[in-house]
Structures are given as C-alpha cells and as structure tokens.
Amino acid sequence: MRILLTNDDGINAPGLKILESIAATLSDDVWVVAPAEENSGAGHSLTLTHPVRIRQHDEKRYSVTGTPTDSVMLGIGVIMKDVRPDLILSGVNRGANLGDDVTYSGTVSAAMEGTLAGVRSIALSQVSSREGMGDAVPFAAAQAWGERVLRPLLEHDFGDRTLVNINFPALSAEEIQGISVVRQGFHDYARGSIVKGTDPRGYDYYWFGLHGIEHTPGHDTDLEAIGDGFISVTPMQLDLTDYDAMGALKAVYDG
Ligand code: MN
C-alpha cells in the first residue's frame, strides 16, 4: 500500500511527524507532499493567481508553495504521477476539525481533494484543551490510537465519494473512552472572535480568533463524542445537495 501524507499546518508541523509515525505502522511506502507554510483555514482553496513551486527534501518528501489542495493535486498529478497513492492521510491537525468548522479546514479539504481524485482519503485532527497552545498541543491521543482507528478503515469500502473525518479528544491515551461513529454537528453559538488592533503605522487591522465558548452539542454528533471523551469518526460526502429540500424548492418554481 502506497500512502500520501499531507496537512494544512505545513511540512515542519509536529502533527505531520506524528502522522508519519502512524503511517509507518501501516506501510513502508509513505510519501509526504505538504504546504511549505501553515495554511490553516485555507479550506478547499486552489491557487490560481500565481505559480506554485515544488521543493524536494528527500526521496519521498516534498513541500509545495501553496495550499493543501495544491499539495494533493501536485502530489497525485506530478510527484506521484507514475506511482499513484492508494491512501491519502491528512493531518494530524493541530486543533479540532468538528461540526461546521470543517468547511474552513485545509486538513479536511485535502482529504476532499483526494476523494475527488478517486483515492481513499482520511482527515485526522487532534483536539486541544484550549486555543492558542501553538506547537504545545499534545498529540498523545492521536499517537496512541492512530493505527487502531485507521486499520479497520483500510479494508472497509466507504464509497467513491466519501471521505472520513477523525478527531482525537484532548485526553491521555488511557482516558479515551473508545471510538464513536457520529454525524457532523453544528455549533450553537456565533462565529469566532474578531480582534481589532492598530499597526505600527497607525492603521487599524482585524485578526480572526478562534472560539472557545461552552456549548451544548447535538446528540450523536462529532462535537458530543469529543465532549464525552470518544474519538469521533464521521463519514462525509462530496455531494452537498440537500435532497430533502429539493421537492419544496421545485414547487417554488413550478408554482
Ligand atoms: Mn491546521
């Protein structure tokens, strides 16, 4: 099995090292194609307005001067053109990718891009106990449970247009309650904070912050599972159509 690893925290992120050690338990043919710089919050963006370059660091290790989506596209289309991957793992992200936040996530979007290219793709994120920890986020849960969560997914056919989103709770390996397959949740509070400041030249700027507000997650959601100490596993589909709403919307136009 040939595995391609990527992330949105950049080629030097600690979580990528963790993912490399997890992938090594699954295969000895592991490639890395990741953004040269951090791209958290990049979502599924594709670089169209300027050229992107590839830098080779080792035989199977490359960085890309672009987004996570750029990395997967160049990984499959150029770097691994003749040795296509069987599996794409994205992460382990520094921080959660839960609920509606997945639409901002470069980590999850890299797995979406892999799925679009027809490669089995899985996103992995390590929840942190509080925001603003930077590289101090402990990856103990992901490290200890990564192989155990991934191995059953390698044999299981989860569908051509489906990716899997995994989050590890901010707990020690022993404190984890188990693995829970749950749906995507929604936050019941407003978006993250916007911090206003003034730059050295006297101009105002705005900086988006992350939210850390307590909330009550919906039942059987990824948010609830993480709150209860479980590793969340959520299958996600690329088809965003709301089939339940189609009939009513057709009626709007048909009179
Ligand atoms: Mn990130």
PDB file of N, CA, C and O and ligand atoms in Angstrom, residues 7-10 38-41 92-95 97 105-107, ligand 1:
ATOM      1  N   ASN A   7      -1.032  17.876   4.961  1.00  0.00           N
ATOM      2  CA  ASN A   7      -1.641  18.553   6.113  1.00  0.00           C
ATOM      3  C   ASN A   7      -1.932  20.007   5.736  1.00  0.00           C
ATOM      4  O   ASN A   7      -1.761  20.390   4.577  1.00  0.00           O
ATOM      5  N   ASP A   8      -2.390  20.800   6.713  1.00  0.00           N
ATOM      6  CA  ASP A   8      -2.521  22.242   6.455  1.00  0.00           C
ATOM      7  C   ASP A   8      -1.653  23.061   7.409  1.00  0.00           C
ATOM      8  O   ASP A   8      -1.635  24.284   7.326  1.00  0.00           O
ATOM      9  N   ASP A   9      -0.945  22.379   8.312  1.00  0.00           N
ATOM     10  CA  ASP A   9      -0.093  23.096   9.266  1.00  0.00           C
ATOM     11  C   ASP A   9       1.330  23.292   8.740  1.00  0.00           C
ATOM     12  O   ASP A   9       2.147  23.951   9.386  1.00  0.00           O
ATOM     13  N   GLY A  10       1.622  22.710   7.579  1.00  0.00           N
ATOM     14  CA  GLY A  10       2.933  22.903   6.968  1.00  0.00           C
ATOM     15  C   GLY A  10       3.867  21.720   7.171  1.00  0.00           C
ATOM     16  O   GLY A  10       3.697  20.914   8.095  1.00  0.00           O
ATOM     17  N   GLU A  38       2.254  27.225   6.936  1.00  0.00           N
ATOM     18  CA  GLU A  38       0.951  26.898   7.505  1.00  0.00           C
ATOM     19  C   GLU A  38      -0.180  27.459   6.645  1.00  0.00           C
ATOM     20  O   GLU A  38      -0.116  28.595   6.177  1.00  0.00           O
ATOM     21  N   ASN A  39      -1.210  26.633   6.441  1.00  0.00           N
ATOM     22  CA  ASN A  39      -2.382  27.002   5.642  1.00  0.00           C
ATOM     23  C   ASN A  39      -3.686  26.720   6.382  1.00  0.00           C
ATOM     24  O   ASN A  39      -4.706  26.465   5.748  1.00  0.00           O
ATOM     25  N   SER A  40      -3.661  26.753   7.713  1.00  0.00           N
ATOM     26  CA  SER A  40      -4.897  26.515   8.468  1.00  0.00           C
ATOM     27  C   SER A  40      -5.938  27.541   8.047  1.00  0.00           C
ATOM     28  O   SER A  40      -5.628  28.721   7.878  1.00  0.00           O
ATOM     29  N   GLY A  41      -7.176  27.091   7.878  1.00  0.00           N
ATOM     30  CA  GLY A  41      -8.253  27.988   7.466  1.00  0.00           C
ATOM     31  C   GLY A  41      -8.315  28.206   5.965  1.00  0.00           C
ATOM     32  O   GLY A  41      -9.133  28.986   5.485  1.00  0.00           O
ATOM     33  N   VAL A  92      -1.572  15.122  11.228  1.00  0.00           N
ATOM     34  CA  VAL A  92      -2.655  15.263  12.209  1.00  0.00           C
ATOM     35  C   VAL A  92      -2.754  16.740  12.538  1.00  0.00           C
ATOM     36  O   VAL A  92      -1.751  17.343  12.976  1.00  0.00           O
ATOM     37  N   ASN A  93      -3.947  17.315  12.313  1.00  0.00           N
ATOM     38  CA  ASN A  93      -4.069  18.756  12.508  1.00  0.00           C
ATOM     39  C   ASN A  93      -3.874  19.168  13.960  1.00  0.00           C
ATOM     40  O   ASN A  93      -4.273  18.463  14.883  1.00  0.00           O
ATOM     41  N   ARG A  94      -3.280  20.325  14.112  1.00  0.00           N
ATOM     42  CA  ARG A  94      -3.103  20.947  15.427  1.00  0.00           C
ATOM     43  C   ARG A  94      -4.410  21.663  15.760  1.00  0.00           C
ATOM     44  O   ARG A  94      -4.662  22.774  15.323  1.00  0.00           O
ATOM     45  N   GLY A  95      -5.303  20.965  16.490  1.00  0.00           N
ATOM     46  CA  GLY A  95      -6.606  21.517  16.832  1.00  0.00           C
ATOM     47  C   GLY A  95      -7.738  20.776  16.140  1.00  0.00           C
ATOM     48  O   GLY A  95      -7.525  20.037  15.177  1.00  0.00           O
ATOM     49  N   ASN A  97     -11.222  19.705  14.116  1.00  0.00           N
ATOM     50  CA  ASN A  97     -11.982  19.981  12.900  1.00  0.00           C
ATOM     51  C   ASN A  97     -13.333  19.300  13.049  1.00  0.00           C
ATOM     52  O   ASN A  97     -13.545  18.189  12.548  1.00  0.00           O
ATOM     53  N   SER A 105     -11.629  24.094   6.973  1.00  0.00           N
ATOM     54  CA  SER A 105     -10.444  23.283   7.239  1.00  0.00           C
ATOM     55  C   SER A 105      -9.642  22.911   6.006  1.00  0.00           C
ATOM     56  O   SER A 105     -10.140  22.266   5.085  1.00  0.00           O
ATOM     57  N   GLY A 106      -8.364  23.279   6.005  1.00  0.00           N
ATOM     58  CA  GLY A 106      -7.460  22.811   4.959  1.00  0.00           C
ATOM     59  C   GLY A 106      -7.183  21.322   5.106  1.00  0.00           C
ATOM     60  O   GLY A 106      -6.986  20.612   4.119  1.00  0.00           O
ATOM     61  N   THR A 107      -7.191  20.853   6.354  1.00  0.00           N
ATOM     62  CA  THR A 107      -6.936  19.429   6.626  1.00  0.00           C
ATOM     63  C   THR A 107      -8.017  18.557   5.994  1.00  0.00           C
ATOM     64  O   THR A 107      -7.724  17.593   5.285  1.00  0.00           O
TER      65      THR A 107
HETATM   66 MN    MN B   1      -4.255  23.401  10.782  1.00  0.00          MN
END
